Amino acid sequence: MKKLLLTLGVIVLLLWGATWHPATGQWVYHNTQQLEAALYGFDEQSIAVGDVQFSVYQRPATSADAPTLVLLHGYTASKELWLRFANQLSTDFNILIPDLPGHGKTGFDPQWSYRPSVQAARLEGLLNALAIEQATFIGNSMGGLIAANFALDYPQRLSALVVIDPAGVEAPEPSPAERLFRQGKSPFLIKSWQDFKAFYAMTMAEPPYVPEFVLRGMAAEYEKRKAQFAQIAEDFRHFDQVEQRLNLVQAPTLIVWGEADQLLDVSSATIWHQQLPHSELSILEGVGHMPMVERPEQTAKRVQDFLKGLEK
């Protein structure tokens, strides 16, 4: 009996240890995301554009001539962040969610440029590869800046623009993250579990529940990719300025901003709204930097209402 109890005790300890190993959290996170994508009807594809092999989630619409939505994630993020938001969107849309170069399964190459204008050019190549003439671009954070660059460089390929807490202008009021940047610190470059916890707390006001062992797995991935993210930041932080050119964007535009954003202060929203000639502004109270993750239903409804309004 004592041997049995000892054996059971060892098994419990091994299982407990495996649960808290970062690799376990990473495995659970990635497999959960793949399952969620499949449940929502998304197929994962690999599409070549020049020297980039895009990893893309795609959910075709119910009709062949349906409008296309392209969803762009932010810096250090990946396409999976859009899944619950995308699941709220009508099947009347053809939906594409790429991992941007440098991120996710599209991967990183130290020889690539990560400037927003270069990323926008790659996305035009992605549309060409899929024989899509026009699309609505929906971008969060860095993805919003890239979408704005696309609007400026390829206006004939853009149906409408949605930017959600976008990067790209100097905020009248600095965010907590911006104050760290001014001290020479980046909350995105993770060196420890404590760093990741502080960063994660800045991304959302009320984040959805994620078990700690999964978060620890995510933290380990951030630590491993720190040098890659630093190189991307060199291109991204010295981005192609759009603030002085936003008035040239002719596409109808929706600006969505989380009022409690700690990465990009909500005061930036006014600048975007003033500069974009055909824009609407929607501030979401009590929401942080990633409304599509924090409030997927509310954010998707606001976006769909905007797109439906364009049909009138």
PDB file of C-alpha atoms in Angstrom:
ATOM      1  CA  MET A   1       0.000   0.000   0.000  1.00  0.00           C
ATOM      2  CA  LYS A   2       2.838   2.362   0.878  1.00  0.00           C
ATOM      3  CA  LYS A   3       4.494   1.652  -2.474  1.00  0.00           C
ATOM      4  CA  LEU A   4       1.214   2.401  -4.274  1.00  0.00           C
ATOM      5  CA  LEU A   5       0.790   5.682  -2.425  1.00  0.00           C
ATOM      6  CA  LEU A   6       4.407   6.593  -3.124  1.00  0.00           C
ATOM      7  CA  THR A   7       3.945   5.805  -6.824  1.00  0.00           C
ATOM      8  CA  LEU A   8       0.762   7.888  -6.981  1.00  0.00           C
ATOM      9  CA  GLY A   9       2.541  10.719  -5.227  1.00  0.00           C
ATOM     10  CA  VAL A  10       5.366  10.653  -7.751  1.00  0.00           C
ATOM     11  CA  ILE A  11       2.861  10.659 -10.644  1.00  0.00           C
ATOM     12  CA  VAL A  12       1.034  13.651  -9.165  1.00  0.00           C
ATOM     13  CA  LEU A  13       4.313  15.534  -8.743  1.00  0.00           C
ATOM     14  CA  LEU A  14       5.357  14.739 -12.316  1.00  0.00           C
ATOM     15  CA  LEU A  15       2.006  15.902 -13.687  1.00  0.00           C
ATOM     16  CA  TRP A  16       2.157  19.052 -11.588  1.00  0.00           C
ATOM     17  CA  GLY A  17       5.681  19.739 -12.794  1.00  0.00           C
ATOM     18  CA  ALA A  18       4.705  19.161 -16.429  1.00  0.00           C
ATOM     19  CA  THR A  19       1.788  21.567 -16.077  1.00  0.00           C
ATOM     20  CA  TRP A  20       4.089  24.365 -14.951  1.00  0.00           C
ATOM     21  CA  HIS A  21       6.766  23.729 -17.572  1.00  0.00           C
ATOM     22  CA  PRO A  22       6.661  26.504 -20.233  1.00  0.00           C
ATOM     23  CA  ALA A  23       6.532  23.937 -23.037  1.00  0.00           C
ATOM     24  CA  THR A  24       3.254  22.605 -21.638  1.00  0.00           C
ATOM     25  CA  GLY A  25       1.702  26.054 -21.660  1.00  0.00           C
ATOM     26  CA  GLN A  26       2.906  26.654 -25.209  1.00  0.00           C
ATOM     27  CA  TRP A  27       1.490  23.329 -26.385  1.00  0.00           C
ATOM     28  CA  VAL A  28      -1.885  24.005 -24.769  1.00  0.00           C
ATOM     29  CA  TYR A  29      -2.056  27.554 -26.168  1.00  0.00           C
ATOM     30  CA  HIS A  30      -1.191  26.651 -29.766  1.00  0.00           C
ATOM     31  CA  ASN A  31      -3.396  23.574 -29.894  1.00  0.00           C
ATOM     32  CA  THR A  32      -6.317  25.417 -28.317  1.00  0.00           C
ATOM     33  CA  GLN A  33      -5.988  28.158 -30.936  1.00  0.00           C
ATOM     34  CA  GLN A  34      -5.913  25.618 -33.767  1.00  0.00           C
ATOM     35  CA  LEU A  35      -9.019  23.933 -32.390  1.00  0.00           C
ATOM     36  CA  GLU A  36     -10.787  27.269 -32.007  1.00  0.00           C
ATOM     37  CA  ALA A  37      -9.936  28.250 -35.590  1.00  0.00           C
ATOM     38  CA  ALA A  38     -11.337  24.954 -36.881  1.00  0.00           C
ATOM     39  CA  LEU A  39     -14.521  25.345 -34.838  1.00  0.00           C
ATOM     40  CA  TYR A  40     -15.039  28.822 -36.308  1.00  0.00           C
ATOM     41  CA  GLY A  41     -14.622  27.540 -39.868  1.00  0.00           C
ATOM     42  CA  PHE A  42     -11.137  28.906 -40.589  1.00  0.00           C
ATOM     43  CA  ASP A  43      -8.637  27.028 -42.738  1.00  0.00           C
ATOM     44  CA  GLU A  44      -4.921  27.692 -42.296  1.00  0.00           C
ATOM     45  CA  GLN A  45      -3.006  28.210 -45.534  1.00  0.00           C
ATOM     46  CA  SER A  46       0.547  28.983 -46.590  1.00  0.00           C
ATOM     47  CA  ILE A  47       0.761  31.553 -49.399  1.00  0.00           C
ATOM     48  CA  ALA A  48       3.997  32.637 -51.092  1.00  0.00           C
ATOM     49  CA  VAL A  49       4.565  36.350 -51.727  1.00  0.00           C
ATOM     50  CA  GLY A  50       8.104  36.970 -52.931  1.00  0.00           C
ATOM     51  CA  ASP A  51      10.487  35.610 -50.308  1.00  0.00           C
ATOM     52  CA  VAL A  52       7.758  35.542 -47.635  1.00  0.00           C
ATOM     53  CA  GLN A  53       5.615  32.487 -46.944  1.00  0.00           C
ATOM     54  CA  PHE A  54       2.493  33.963 -45.341  1.00  0.00           C
ATOM     55  CA  SER A  55       0.595  31.848 -42.820  1.00  0.00           C
ATOM     56  CA  VAL A  56      -3.052  32.869 -43.219  1.00  0.00           C
ATOM     57  CA  TYR A  57      -6.375  31.935 -41.694  1.00  0.00           C
ATOM     58  CA  GLN A  58      -9.148  32.143 -44.269  1.00  0.00           C
ATOM     59  CA  ARG A  59     -12.889  31.706 -43.953  1.00  0.00           C
ATOM     60  CA  PRO A  60     -14.664  31.999 -47.304  1.00  0.00           C
ATOM     61  CA  ALA A  61     -18.000  33.740 -47.506  1.00  0.00           C
ATOM     62  CA  THR A  62     -21.234  32.041 -48.487  1.00  0.00           C
ATOM     63  CA  SER A  63     -21.138  33.790 -51.894  1.00  0.00           C
ATOM     64  CA  ALA A  64     -18.239  33.974 -54.336  1.00  0.00           C
ATOM     65  CA  ASP A  65     -18.500  37.747 -54.905  1.00  0.00           C
ATOM     66  CA  ALA A  66     -18.611  38.669 -51.202  1.00  0.00           C
ATOM     67  CA  PRO A  67     -16.445  41.532 -49.886  1.00  0.00           C
ATOM     68  CA  THR A  68     -13.122  40.646 -48.267  1.00  0.00           C
ATOM     69  CA  LEU A  69     -11.910  41.726 -44.834  1.00  0.00           C
ATOM     70  CA  VAL A  70      -8.185  41.595 -44.015  1.00  0.00           C
ATOM     71  CA  LEU A  71      -7.426  41.581 -40.274  1.00  0.00           C
ATOM     72  CA  LEU A  72      -3.967  42.757 -39.172  1.00  0.00           C
ATOM     73  CA  HIS A  73      -2.539  42.112 -35.704  1.00  0.00           C
ATOM     74  CA  GLY A  74      -0.108  44.282 -33.771  1.00  0.00           C
ATOM     75  CA  TYR A  75       3.570  44.178 -32.839  1.00  0.00           C
ATOM     76  CA  THR A  76       4.686  40.905 -31.156  1.00  0.00           C
ATOM     77  CA  ALA A  77       1.177  39.463 -31.636  1.00  0.00           C
ATOM     78  CA  SER A  78      -0.206  36.893 -34.093  1.00  0.00           C
ATOM     79  CA  LYS A  79      -3.269  36.131 -36.184  1.00  0.00           C
ATOM     80  CA  GLU A  80      -4.879  34.047 -33.422  1.00  0.00           C
ATOM     81  CA  LEU A  81      -5.806  37.197 -31.492  1.00  0.00           C
ATOM     82  CA  TRP A  82      -8.510  37.927 -34.074  1.00  0.00           C
ATOM     83  CA  LEU A  83     -10.331  34.595 -33.906  1.00  0.00           C
ATOM     84  CA  ARG A  84     -13.097  35.423 -31.424  1.00  0.00           C
ATOM     85  CA  PHE A  85     -13.698  38.797 -33.070  1.00  0.00           C
ATOM     86  CA  ALA A  86     -13.789  37.179 -36.517  1.00  0.00           C
ATOM     87  CA  ASN A  87     -16.228  34.547 -35.302  1.00  0.00           C
ATOM     88  CA  GLN A  88     -18.704  37.348 -34.571  1.00  0.00           C
ATOM     89  CA  LEU A  89     -18.582  38.609 -38.161  1.00  0.00           C
ATOM     90  CA  SER A  90     -21.179  37.677 -40.727  1.00  0.00           C
ATOM     91  CA  THR A  91     -20.502  34.835 -43.148  1.00  0.00           C
ATOM     92  CA  ASP A  92     -21.303  37.407 -45.848  1.00  0.00           C
ATOM     93  CA  PHE A  93     -17.612  38.370 -45.623  1.00  0.00           C
ATOM     94  CA  ASN A  94     -14.577  36.558 -46.964  1.00  0.00           C
ATOM     95  CA  ILE A  95     -12.103  36.858 -44.065  1.00  0.00           C
ATOM     96  CA  LEU A  96      -8.297  36.754 -44.247  1.00  0.00           C
ATOM     97  CA  ILE A  97      -6.127  36.854 -41.121  1.00  0.00           C
ATOM     98  CA  PRO A  98      -2.391  36.745 -41.893  1.00  0.00           C
ATOM     99  CA  ASP A  99       0.542  36.413 -39.558  1.00  0.00           C
ATOM    100  CA  LEU A 100       2.513  39.497 -40.534  1.00  0.00           C
ATOM    101  CA  PRO A 101       6.154  38.923 -41.529  1.00  0.00           C
ATOM    102  CA  GLY A 102       8.273  38.687 -38.394  1.00  0.00           C
ATOM    103  CA  HIS A 103       5.401  37.185 -36.425  1.00  0.00           C
ATOM    104  CA  GLY A 104       3.642  33.885 -35.822  1.00  0.00           C
ATOM    105  CA  LYS A 105       4.035  31.096 -38.356  1.00  0.00           C
ATOM    106  CA  THR A 106       5.011  33.470 -41.168  1.00  0.00           C
ATOM    107  CA  GLY A 107       8.307  33.637 -39.353  1.00  0.00           C
ATOM    108  CA  PHE A 108      11.229  35.998 -39.042  1.00  0.00           C
ATOM    109  CA  ASP A 109      14.179  36.672 -41.322  1.00  0.00           C
ATOM    110  CA  PRO A 110      16.921  39.103 -40.252  1.00  0.00           C
ATOM    111  CA  GLN A 111      17.292  40.161 -43.907  1.00  0.00           C
ATOM    112  CA  TRP A 112      13.691  41.343 -44.190  1.00  0.00           C
ATOM    113  CA  SER A 113      12.548  44.917 -43.702  1.00  0.00           C
ATOM    114  CA  TYR A 114       9.712  45.441 -41.242  1.00  0.00           C
ATOM    115  CA  ARG A 115       8.882  49.016 -42.153  1.00  0.00           C
ATOM    116  CA  PRO A 116       5.122  49.553 -42.364  1.00  0.00           C
ATOM    117  CA  SER A 117       5.294  50.598 -46.026  1.00  0.00           C
ATOM    118  CA  VAL A 118       7.169  47.392 -46.898  1.00  0.00           C
ATOM    119  CA  GLN A 119       4.647  45.313 -44.974  1.00  0.00           C
ATOM    120  CA  ALA A 120       1.854  47.089 -46.869  1.00  0.00           C
ATOM    121  CA  ALA A 121       3.525  46.182 -50.180  1.00  0.00           C
ATOM    122  CA  ARG A 122       3.666  42.536 -49.113  1.00  0.00           C
ATOM    123  CA  LEU A 123      -0.036  42.641 -48.298  1.00  0.00           C
ATOM    124  CA  GLU A 124      -0.779  43.963 -51.767  1.00  0.00           C
ATOM    125  CA  GLY A 125       1.143  40.950 -53.032  1.00  0.00           C
ATOM    126  CA  LEU A 126      -1.022  38.722 -50.850  1.00  0.00           C
ATOM    127  CA  LEU A 127      -4.168  40.163 -52.462  1.00  0.00           C
ATOM    128  CA  ASN A 128      -2.628  39.547 -55.879  1.00  0.00           C
ATOM    129  CA  ALA A 129      -1.795  35.951 -54.990  1.00  0.00           C
ATOM    130  CA  LEU A 130      -5.420  35.361 -53.986  1.00  0.00           C
ATOM    131  CA  ALA A 131      -6.870  37.283 -56.973  1.00  0.00           C
ATOM    132  CA  ILE A 132      -8.648  39.764 -54.685  1.00  0.00           C
ATOM    133  CA  GLU A 133      -9.196  43.158 -56.298  1.00  0.00           C
ATOM    134  CA  GLN A 134     -10.315  45.117 -53.239  1.00  0.00           C
ATOM    135  CA  ALA A 135     -10.599  44.581 -49.502  1.00  0.00           C
ATOM    136  CA  THR A 136     -11.437  46.337 -46.274  1.00  0.00           C
ATOM    137  CA  PHE A 137      -8.421  46.447 -43.974  1.00  0.00           C
ATOM    138  CA  ILE A 138      -8.934  46.198 -40.217  1.00  0.00           C
ATOM    139  CA  GLY A 139      -5.773  46.743 -38.180  1.00  0.00           C
ATOM    140  CA  ASN A 140      -4.928  46.905 -34.491  1.00  0.00           C
ATOM    141  CA  SER A 141      -1.922  48.815 -33.142  1.00  0.00           C
ATOM    142  CA  MET A 142       0.994  48.243 -35.565  1.00  0.00           C
ATOM    143  CA  GLY A 143      -1.534  46.538 -37.844  1.00  0.00           C
ATOM    144  CA  GLY A 144      -3.509  49.790 -37.908  1.00  0.00           C
ATOM    145  CA  LEU A 145      -0.423  51.716 -38.973  1.00  0.00           C
ATOM    146  CA  ILE A 146       0.279  49.178 -41.720  1.00  0.00           C
ATOM    147  CA  ALA A 147      -3.357  49.412 -42.846  1.00  0.00           C
ATOM    148  CA  ALA A 148      -3.047  53.212 -43.016  1.00  0.00           C
ATOM    149  CA  ASN A 149       0.101  52.847 -45.136  1.00  0.00           C
ATOM    150  CA  PHE A 150      -1.816  50.487 -47.407  1.00  0.00           C
ATOM    151  CA  ALA A 151      -4.593  53.092 -47.729  1.00  0.00           C
ATOM    152  CA  LEU A 152      -2.050  55.714 -48.773  1.00  0.00           C
ATOM    153  CA  ASP A 153       0.004  53.549 -51.137  1.00  0.00           C
ATOM    154  CA  TYR A 154      -2.729  51.381 -52.713  1.00  0.00           C
ATOM    155  CA  PRO A 155      -5.963  53.385 -52.490  1.00  0.00           C
ATOM    156  CA  GLN A 156      -7.483  51.593 -55.479  1.00  0.00           C
ATOM    157  CA  ARG A 157      -7.235  48.268 -53.610  1.00  0.00           C
ATOM    158  CA  LEU A 158      -9.011  49.498 -50.475  1.00  0.00           C
ATOM    159  CA  SER A 159     -12.785  49.452 -49.958  1.00  0.00           C
ATOM    160  CA  ALA A 160     -12.774  50.826 -46.419  1.00  0.00           C
ATOM    161  CA  LEU A 161     -10.430  51.189 -43.458  1.00  0.00           C
ATOM    162  CA  VAL A 162     -10.893  50.277 -39.797  1.00  0.00           C
ATOM    163  CA  VAL A 163      -8.139  51.134 -37.314  1.00  0.00           C
ATOM    164  CA  ILE A 164      -8.352  49.868 -33.732  1.00  0.00           C
ATOM    165  CA  ASP A 165      -6.013  51.627 -31.268  1.00  0.00           C
ATOM    166  CA  PRO A 166      -3.559  52.231 -34.138  1.00  0.00           C
ATOM    167  CA  ALA A 167       0.076  53.250 -33.850  1.00  0.00           C
ATOM    168  CA  GLY A 168       1.419  56.015 -36.038  1.00  0.00           C
ATOM    169  CA  VAL A 169       0.853  59.429 -34.437  1.00  0.00           C
ATOM    170  CA  GLU A 170       2.356  61.227 -31.457  1.00  0.00           C
ATOM    171  CA  ALA A 171      -0.157  61.196 -28.616  1.00  0.00           C
ATOM    172  CA  PRO A 172      -0.911  64.514 -26.879  1.00  0.00           C
ATOM    173  CA  GLU A 173      -0.820  62.581 -23.593  1.00  0.00           C
ATOM    174  CA  PRO A 174       1.895  59.931 -23.187  1.00  0.00           C
ATOM    175  CA  SER A 175       0.741  56.458 -22.202  1.00  0.00           C
ATOM    176  CA  PRO A 176       2.423  54.429 -19.432  1.00  0.00           C
ATOM    177  CA  ALA A 177       4.199  52.469 -22.179  1.00  0.00           C
ATOM    178  CA  GLU A 178       5.401  55.654 -23.879  1.00  0.00           C
ATOM    179  CA  ARG A 179       6.809  56.922 -20.584  1.00  0.00           C
ATOM    180  CA  LEU A 180       8.803  53.681 -20.328  1.00  0.00           C
ATOM    181  CA  PHE A 181      10.076  54.126 -23.893  1.00  0.00           C
ATOM    182  CA  ARG A 182      11.290  57.611 -22.970  1.00  0.00           C
ATOM    183  CA  GLN A 183      13.327  56.013 -20.169  1.00  0.00           C
ATOM    184  CA  GLY A 184      14.939  53.656 -22.663  1.00  0.00           C
ATOM    185  CA  LYS A 185      12.808  50.683 -21.616  1.00  0.00           C
ATOM    186  CA  SER A 186      10.461  48.624 -23.785  1.00  0.00           C
ATOM    187  CA  PRO A 187       7.598  46.727 -22.141  1.00  0.00           C
ATOM    188  CA  PHE A 188       7.536  44.447 -25.206  1.00  0.00           C
ATOM    189  CA  LEU A 189      11.065  43.062 -24.735  1.00  0.00           C
ATOM    190  CA  ILE A 190      10.546  40.389 -22.108  1.00  0.00           C
ATOM    191  CA  LYS A 191      13.425  39.170 -19.938  1.00  0.00           C
ATOM    192  CA  SER A 192      11.483  37.420 -17.168  1.00  0.00           C
ATOM    193  CA  TRP A 193       8.076  36.201 -16.006  1.00  0.00           C
ATOM    194  CA  GLN A 194       7.713  39.420 -13.997  1.00  0.00           C
ATOM    195  CA  ASP A 195       8.349  41.477 -17.146  1.00  0.00           C
ATOM    196  CA  PHE A 196       5.677  39.534 -19.008  1.00  0.00           C
ATOM    197  CA  LYS A 197       3.107  39.953 -16.230  1.00  0.00           C
ATOM    198  CA  ALA A 198       3.659  43.718 -16.263  1.00  0.00           C
ATOM    199  CA  PHE A 199       3.410  43.834 -20.066  1.00  0.00           C
ATOM    200  CA  TYR A 200       0.296  41.644 -20.196  1.00  0.00           C
ATOM    201  CA  ALA A 201      -1.430  43.871 -17.632  1.00  0.00           C
ATOM    202  CA  MET A 202      -0.882  46.836 -19.964  1.00  0.00           C
ATOM    203  CA  THR A 203      -2.516  45.207 -22.978  1.00  0.00           C
ATOM    204  CA  MET A 204      -6.101  44.958 -21.693  1.00  0.00           C
ATOM    205  CA  ALA A 205      -8.221  46.456 -18.922  1.00  0.00           C
ATOM    206  CA  GLU A 206     -10.158  43.221 -18.358  1.00  0.00           C
ATOM    207  CA  PRO A 207      -8.368  40.402 -20.183  1.00  0.00           C
ATOM    208  CA  PRO A 208     -10.149  37.101 -20.767  1.00  0.00           C
ATOM    209  CA  TYR A 209      -9.136  34.331 -18.400  1.00  0.00           C
ATOM    210  CA  VAL A 210      -5.992  32.432 -19.350  1.00  0.00           C
ATOM    211  CA  PRO A 211      -4.444  29.873 -16.947  1.00  0.00           C
ATOM    212  CA  GLU A 212      -1.135  30.973 -15.462  1.00  0.00           C
ATOM    213  CA  PHE A 213       0.783  28.008 -16.867  1.00  0.00           C
ATOM    214  CA  VAL A 214      -0.331  29.057 -20.370  1.00  0.00           C
ATOM    215  CA  LEU A 215       0.746  32.643 -19.707  1.00  0.00           C
ATOM    216  CA  ARG A 216       4.115  31.330 -18.535  1.00  0.00           C
ATOM    217  CA  GLY A 217       4.435  29.468 -21.819  1.00  0.00           C
ATOM    218  CA  MET A 218       3.668  32.672 -23.710  1.00  0.00           C
ATOM    219  CA  ALA A 219       6.247  34.518 -21.591  1.00  0.00           C
ATOM    220  CA  ALA A 220       8.894  31.938 -22.501  1.00  0.00           C
ATOM    221  CA  GLU A 221       8.195  32.471 -26.216  1.00  0.00           C
ATOM    222  CA  TYR A 222       8.547  36.243 -25.792  1.00  0.00           C
ATOM    223  CA  GLU A 223      11.868  35.749 -23.992  1.00  0.00           C
ATOM    224  CA  LYS A 224      13.122  33.447 -26.750  1.00  0.00           C
ATOM    225  CA  ARG A 225      12.178  35.933 -29.487  1.00  0.00           C
ATOM    226  CA  LYS A 226      13.405  39.060 -27.700  1.00  0.00           C
ATOM    227  CA  ALA A 227      16.241  39.754 -30.165  1.00  0.00           C
ATOM    228  CA  GLN A 228      13.917  39.291 -33.148  1.00  0.00           C
ATOM    229  CA  PHE A 229      11.305  41.631 -31.673  1.00  0.00           C
ATOM    230  CA  ALA A 230      14.035  44.193 -30.986  1.00  0.00           C
ATOM    231  CA  GLN A 231      15.067  44.163 -34.662  1.00  0.00           C
ATOM    232  CA  ILE A 232      11.451  44.524 -35.791  1.00  0.00           C
ATOM    233  CA  ALA A 233      11.076  47.446 -33.384  1.00  0.00           C
ATOM    234  CA  GLU A 234      14.036  49.205 -34.995  1.00  0.00           C
ATOM    235  CA  ASP A 235      12.101  49.290 -38.275  1.00  0.00           C
ATOM    236  CA  PHE A 236       8.724  49.822 -36.633  1.00  0.00           C
ATOM    237  CA  ARG A 237       9.725  52.616 -34.222  1.00  0.00           C
ATOM    238  CA  HIS A 238      11.361  54.502 -37.081  1.00  0.00           C
ATOM    239  CA  PHE A 239       8.175  54.054 -39.034  1.00  0.00           C
ATOM    240  CA  ASP A 240       7.042  55.778 -42.174  1.00  0.00           C
ATOM    241  CA  GLN A 241       5.281  58.788 -40.698  1.00  0.00           C
ATOM    242  CA  VAL A 242       1.596  58.876 -41.531  1.00  0.00           C
ATOM    243  CA  GLU A 243       0.351  61.675 -39.284  1.00  0.00           C
ATOM    244  CA  GLN A 244       1.077  64.371 -41.867  1.00  0.00           C
ATOM    245  CA  ARG A 245      -0.455  62.294 -44.690  1.00  0.00           C
ATOM    246  CA  LEU A 246      -3.649  60.981 -43.116  1.00  0.00           C
ATOM    247  CA  ASN A 247      -5.627  63.775 -44.774  1.00  0.00           C
ATOM    248  CA  LEU A 248      -4.853  62.089 -48.113  1.00  0.00           C
ATOM    249  CA  VAL A 249      -6.764  58.919 -47.189  1.00  0.00           C
ATOM    250  CA  GLN A 250     -10.019  58.971 -49.135  1.00  0.00           C
ATOM    251  CA  ALA A 251     -11.443  55.664 -47.945  1.00  0.00           C
ATOM    252  CA  PRO A 252     -14.287  55.717 -45.421  1.00  0.00           C
ATOM    253  CA  THR A 253     -12.666  54.998 -42.070  1.00  0.00           C
ATOM    254  CA  LEU A 254     -13.765  53.830 -38.648  1.00  0.00           C
ATOM    255  CA  ILE A 255     -11.505  54.575 -35.682  1.00  0.00           C
ATOM    256  CA  VAL A 256     -12.087  52.446 -32.583  1.00  0.00           C
ATOM    257  CA  TRP A 257     -10.167  53.150 -29.387  1.00  0.00           C
ATOM    258  CA  GLY A 258     -10.167  51.624 -25.937  1.00  0.00           C
ATOM    259  CA  GLU A 259     -10.484  54.444 -23.428  1.00  0.00           C
ATOM    260  CA  ALA A 260      -8.208  52.619 -20.949  1.00  0.00           C
ATOM    261  CA  ASP A 261      -5.396  51.879 -23.440  1.00  0.00           C
ATOM    262  CA  GLN A 262      -2.048  51.869 -21.582  1.00  0.00           C
ATOM    263  CA  LEU A 263       0.095  51.270 -24.674  1.00  0.00           C
ATOM    264  CA  LEU A 264      -1.249  53.981 -27.014  1.00  0.00           C
ATOM    265  CA  ASP A 265      -3.081  56.730 -25.196  1.00  0.00           C
ATOM    266  CA  VAL A 266      -6.670  57.445 -26.204  1.00  0.00           C
ATOM    267  CA  SER A 267      -5.748  61.104 -26.793  1.00  0.00           C
ATOM    268  CA  SER A 268      -4.295  59.911 -30.123  1.00  0.00           C
ATOM    269  CA  ALA A 269      -7.805  59.109 -31.333  1.00  0.00           C
ATOM    270  CA  THR A 270      -8.641  62.784 -31.767  1.00  0.00           C
ATOM    271  CA  ILE A 271      -5.647  63.295 -34.058  1.00  0.00           C
ATOM    272  CA  TRP A 272      -6.647  60.372 -36.259  1.00  0.00           C
ATOM    273  CA  HIS A 273     -10.234  61.618 -36.392  1.00  0.00           C
ATOM    274  CA  GLN A 274      -9.230  65.199 -37.217  1.00  0.00           C
ATOM    275  CA  GLN A 275      -6.765  64.164 -39.922  1.00  0.00           C
ATOM    276  CA  LEU A 276      -8.855  61.498 -41.677  1.00  0.00           C
ATOM    277  CA  PRO A 277     -11.414  63.352 -43.823  1.00  0.00           C
ATOM    278  CA  HIS A 278     -14.020  60.568 -43.988  1.00  0.00           C
ATOM    279  CA  SER A 279     -13.789  59.086 -40.516  1.00  0.00           C
ATOM    280  CA  GLU A 280     -16.008  58.066 -37.628  1.00  0.00           C
ATOM    281  CA  LEU A 281     -14.701  57.728 -34.076  1.00  0.00           C
ATOM    282  CA  SER A 282     -15.892  55.240 -31.467  1.00  0.00           C
ATOM    283  CA  ILE A 283     -14.416  55.263 -27.944  1.00  0.00           C
ATOM    284  CA  LEU A 284     -15.023  52.127 -25.880  1.00  0.00           C
ATOM    285  CA  GLU A 285     -15.177  52.919 -22.169  1.00  0.00           C
ATOM    286  CA  GLY A 286     -13.253  50.698 -19.780  1.00  0.00           C
ATOM    287  CA  VAL A 287     -11.476  48.867 -22.600  1.00  0.00           C
ATOM    288  CA  GLY A 288      -7.738  48.573 -23.167  1.00  0.00           C
ATOM    289  CA  HIS A 289      -5.431  48.283 -26.161  1.00  0.00           C
ATOM    290  CA  MET A 290      -7.010  45.243 -27.830  1.00  0.00           C
ATOM    291  CA  PRO A 291     -10.812  45.681 -27.916  1.00  0.00           C
ATOM    292  CA  MET A 292     -11.185  42.797 -30.380  1.00  0.00           C
ATOM    293  CA  VAL A 293      -9.812  40.444 -27.704  1.00  0.00           C
ATOM    294  CA  GLU A 294     -11.303  42.108 -24.644  1.00  0.00           C
ATOM    295  CA  ARG A 295     -14.757  42.833 -26.098  1.00  0.00           C
ATOM    296  CA  PRO A 296     -15.035  40.801 -29.320  1.00  0.00           C
ATOM    297  CA  GLU A 297     -18.836  40.979 -29.617  1.00  0.00           C
ATOM    298  CA  GLN A 298     -19.071  44.719 -28.969  1.00  0.00           C
ATOM    299  CA  THR A 299     -16.155  45.532 -31.263  1.00  0.00           C
ATOM    300  CA  ALA A 300     -17.393  43.299 -34.082  1.00  0.00           C
ATOM    301  CA  LYS A 301     -20.876  44.823 -33.879  1.00  0.00           C
ATOM    302  CA  ARG A 302     -19.452  48.336 -34.148  1.00  0.00           C
ATOM    303  CA  VAL A 303     -17.376  47.346 -37.176  1.00  0.00           C
ATOM    304  CA  GLN A 304     -20.274  45.568 -38.903  1.00  0.00           C
ATOM    305  CA  ASP A 305     -22.610  48.510 -38.266  1.00  0.00           C
ATOM    306  CA  PHE A 306     -20.040  50.790 -39.899  1.00  0.00           C
ATOM    307  CA  LEU A 307     -19.658  48.514 -42.929  1.00  0.00           C
ATOM    308  CA  LYS A 308     -23.422  48.127 -43.318  1.00  0.00           C
ATOM    309  CA  GLY A 309     -23.767  51.895 -43.229  1.00  0.00           C
ATOM    310  CA  LEU A 310     -21.501  52.156 -46.260  1.00  0.00           C
ATOM    311  CA  GLU A 311     -23.958  50.094 -48.292  1.00  0.00           C
ATOM    312  CA  LYS A 312     -26.710  52.711 -48.006  1.00  0.00           C
TER     313      LYS A 312
END
